[in-house]
């Protein structure tokens, strides 16, 4: 077993007491864990009678600062005790005896399955069966590298959130998603596919960022299995600007690859020290993803190439150190602030041309109103010397309503934004205040972190501003993902309703203790509000001070993650979606700027235009031809039409049908089949599952075994297993659910193509020799019929290493058609045996929701 190390400290395990039943122990434990102290007596000074009182009312001196105990404990708790509420909730559910079968199926199906199998195996191993001594164990004796694999998740998304995201992909997004997933799957199987370089583009609101979140989640999940260190990053999400990276929970390209602000060629390599620490973090990197690539220039791309080569230590000049790269963006939107955009030949090193394949999203999802979406598409490619159509001009001019409203005002320049925000602050908030950040630095003599006089000269990777001006009534925007599950995310806008202050102390300044914000979307902060009553407004959410590490030597900044938001620059809103916006087209200074501003809203009614000028809506003329000349990514055809004369069976180990019935319904290839054969349905006898257009036939595990031996009695009672069949309503099927025959199976016939088929599942703990004997009944059953015969299912025997079932089937005249591994572990355990049938082909298709891939069997 390899020793795993963490790069960040974490509290691993400690006793948990109930704040209601055992308050004294609860608060003692809180203080012990999260208040730095030398001796236990410091946790309840004499003048406090209880730990709870000290926690609520106590204060301690840190250097020159006096800080409330509660603030320190809460801040440390938030830092180290992540997701504690969710853990408590889960524990409560467990104690209440809620059936968590499908929850585990969603969280870690494979681990859960193996756990059950281990339990089963332990039991079955006690049954003396000399003949089976060798073959009852095979699949569990996996190679030592994978036997302790941990599913790491750096994406910050729960499995449930991720499944929701993956389900929502439209056909175009799915095609690109599965293309990348296929590459990751091949990589996982050790097939060493060539690195790919992909440019995902499309107009504003075509769902590019949405798609890369899906790609990021799934490729991280798959590729992390290649690494033994849970801290390794196989996939990273970056963006060209701070704002864009905050939008998608990424970090900037500069920060990720330690690239300074000044990117000058020739390339300046990183020193050995620095590259070593970067290599420690990114040594296992397989796919960096770069969002908003329209703002990346050639120099920056050369630096990404240089850093990747240094990290990967590739001896040759292969581009990007032989890692794959996904670049996402729209050249018709904002170009780099400085430097030459990638679509323009720089007349020097050109890493862009001919190295990237393009995949374009064309379906606008942000705007549901087709005429508005179509007009935006025309504005996107509109050239300076062309005239806009009178219809488009009319449509835009109609939006010069002169309406005064609180919606976000979007301006081309910073000066316009500041002027508008301050003007609004003065108008609306007579008692406005300015909150100066508290910066801390390490004292080189004592090594301790101390409050700094003034501010850090340069800060990185933080949205916490030096000064935040606001007042009650001010429109503000949250700048940080404070709690994603509660909607407290970067970009959430609202209005300040109260500013809380601490009781003033001698050496304390006027730093507020919290800002109460009523967010525009009432769902934002809902969970927080359900836990604590709001004094100042029923819908206000408490925003507390945040702390970021802002310098390389450990310097910190404390500030509220807020900024005035009556107005924003166009550069700040690239990537944002809002319901309503007031766009000023005065002082537009670059191509794409007007298009970005006008395309932020979901509906035309949500758009208000000031200073309309059609001449400022234009793109760079070189983009069209540059895009046309890029090689296209070859994608599977996702607009399926059934091929006449071909009958298709989808076969899939679904690992809980109840958990994944929605996922099946969005899988375009599976849904196009004439019938869907599922193993491991995990259904109970009484469960009903429906897919429109199909009839469901169910043979759950409990109905498959009799009580003739302890093994079968045991299997019968175990959760999981089972087989099920969805038959297309318009086709005539004869389905037979057999009486308990000690094999999890069902039979079906499709008379019009003379097909007789059996669908089977063999649990891992079912001894192979015994299973082989019972399989003979299945074979005999099909022999009763003439015509094509297919026996298929999950047999839990890896054909690549073992042949018990394969040999039996060959003896009876069947050929096995699956040639490649079907699981993430590289095993081939889903088999398709055919007899008396010509022109049958099997294709492996990717799925995101099960550890098994699906099979598409085509009978011509
Ligand atoms: N398949 C989808 N189903 C439902 N909503 C989607 C889908 N794809 C994207 N969206 C939503 O549409 C909006 C725009 O998507 P997104 O921000 O990903 O577009 P984009 O192409 O990155 O836009 P921009 O170029 O302006 O940054 C978002 O609110 C997103 O959640």
Tab-separated table of C-alpha atoms and ligand atoms in Angstrom, residues 165 168-170 173 202-211 213 291-292 328-330 333 361 365-366 368 573-577 599-600 602, ligand 1:
chain	number	residue	atom	x	y	z
A	165	UNK	CA	-25.261	18.719	-15.457
A	168	UNK	CA	-28.727	18.461	-19.420
A	169	UNK	CA	-26.269	18.361	-22.360
A	170	UNK	CA	-27.909	18.843	-25.737
A	173	UNK	CA	-22.709	19.233	-26.459
A	202	UNK	CA	-19.820	28.861	-30.733
A	203	UNK	CA	-21.698	32.103	-30.303
A	204	UNK	CA	-22.498	33.672	-26.955
A	205	UNK	CA	-24.851	31.479	-24.943
A	206	UNK	CA	-24.391	28.278	-26.925
A	207	UNK	CA	-23.388	26.518	-23.708
A	208	UNK	CA	-19.609	26.361	-24.079
A	209	UNK	CA	-18.888	26.922	-20.385
A	210	UNK	CA	-21.684	24.530	-19.471
A	211	UNK	CA	-20.086	21.878	-21.667
A	213	UNK	CA	-17.849	21.938	-16.724
A	291	UNK	CA	-11.909	28.953	-21.122
A	292	UNK	CA	-12.390	32.333	-22.836
A	328	UNK	CA	-12.945	27.073	-25.379
A	329	UNK	CA	-14.161	30.458	-26.520
A	330	UNK	CA	-15.518	32.619	-29.272
A	333	UNK	CA	-16.187	38.064	-28.599
A	361	UNK	CA	-21.844	24.691	-30.998
A	365	UNK	CA	-29.395	28.007	-25.258
A	366	UNK	CA	-29.196	31.280	-23.342
A	368	UNK	CA	-35.076	30.978	-25.831
A	573	UNK	CA	-19.449	40.422	-18.033
A	574	UNK	CA	-18.016	38.164	-20.733
A	575	UNK	CA	-19.382	34.735	-19.786
A	576	UNK	CA	-22.212	36.121	-17.593
A	577	UNK	CA	-25.939	35.385	-18.073
A	599	UNK	CA	-25.815	39.006	-25.724
A	600	UNK	CA	-25.827	38.765	-21.910
A	602	UNK	CA	-31.951	35.810	-21.952
B	1	LIG	N1	-27.705	22.052	-22.358
B	1	LIG	C1	-28.125	23.028	-21.592
B	1	LIG	N2	-29.283	22.920	-20.955
B	1	LIG	C2	-29.759	23.893	-20.194
B	1	LIG	N3	-29.122	25.080	-19.976
B	1	LIG	C3	-27.954	25.247	-20.578
B	1	LIG	C4	-27.387	24.236	-21.413
B	1	LIG	N4	-26.203	24.699	-21.864
B	1	LIG	C5	-26.053	25.932	-21.325
B	1	LIG	N5	-27.101	26.261	-20.564
B	1	LIG	C6	-27.329	27.527	-19.832
B	1	LIG	O1	-27.313	28.590	-20.808
B	1	LIG	C7	-26.636	29.732	-20.303
B	1	LIG	C8	-25.457	30.082	-21.198
B	1	LIG	O2	-24.538	28.992	-21.177
B	1	LIG	P1	-22.958	29.236	-21.127
B	1	LIG	O3	-22.601	30.330	-20.192
B	1	LIG	O4	-22.325	27.890	-20.957
B	1	LIG	O5	-22.754	29.733	-22.613
B	1	LIG	P2	-21.385	30.215	-23.294
B	1	LIG	O6	-21.415	29.658	-24.680
B	1	LIG	O7	-20.212	29.848	-22.464
B	1	LIG	O8	-21.634	31.767	-23.321
B	1	LIG	P3	-20.554	32.959	-23.451
B	1	LIG	O9	-19.878	32.784	-24.785
B	1	LIG	O10	-21.409	34.166	-23.403
B	1	LIG	O11	-19.609	32.811	-22.313
B	1	LIG	C9	-26.211	29.375	-18.888
B	1	LIG	O12	-27.193	29.870	-18.017
B	1	LIG	C10	-26.192	27.853	-18.885
B	1	LIG	O13	-26.429	27.313	-17.603
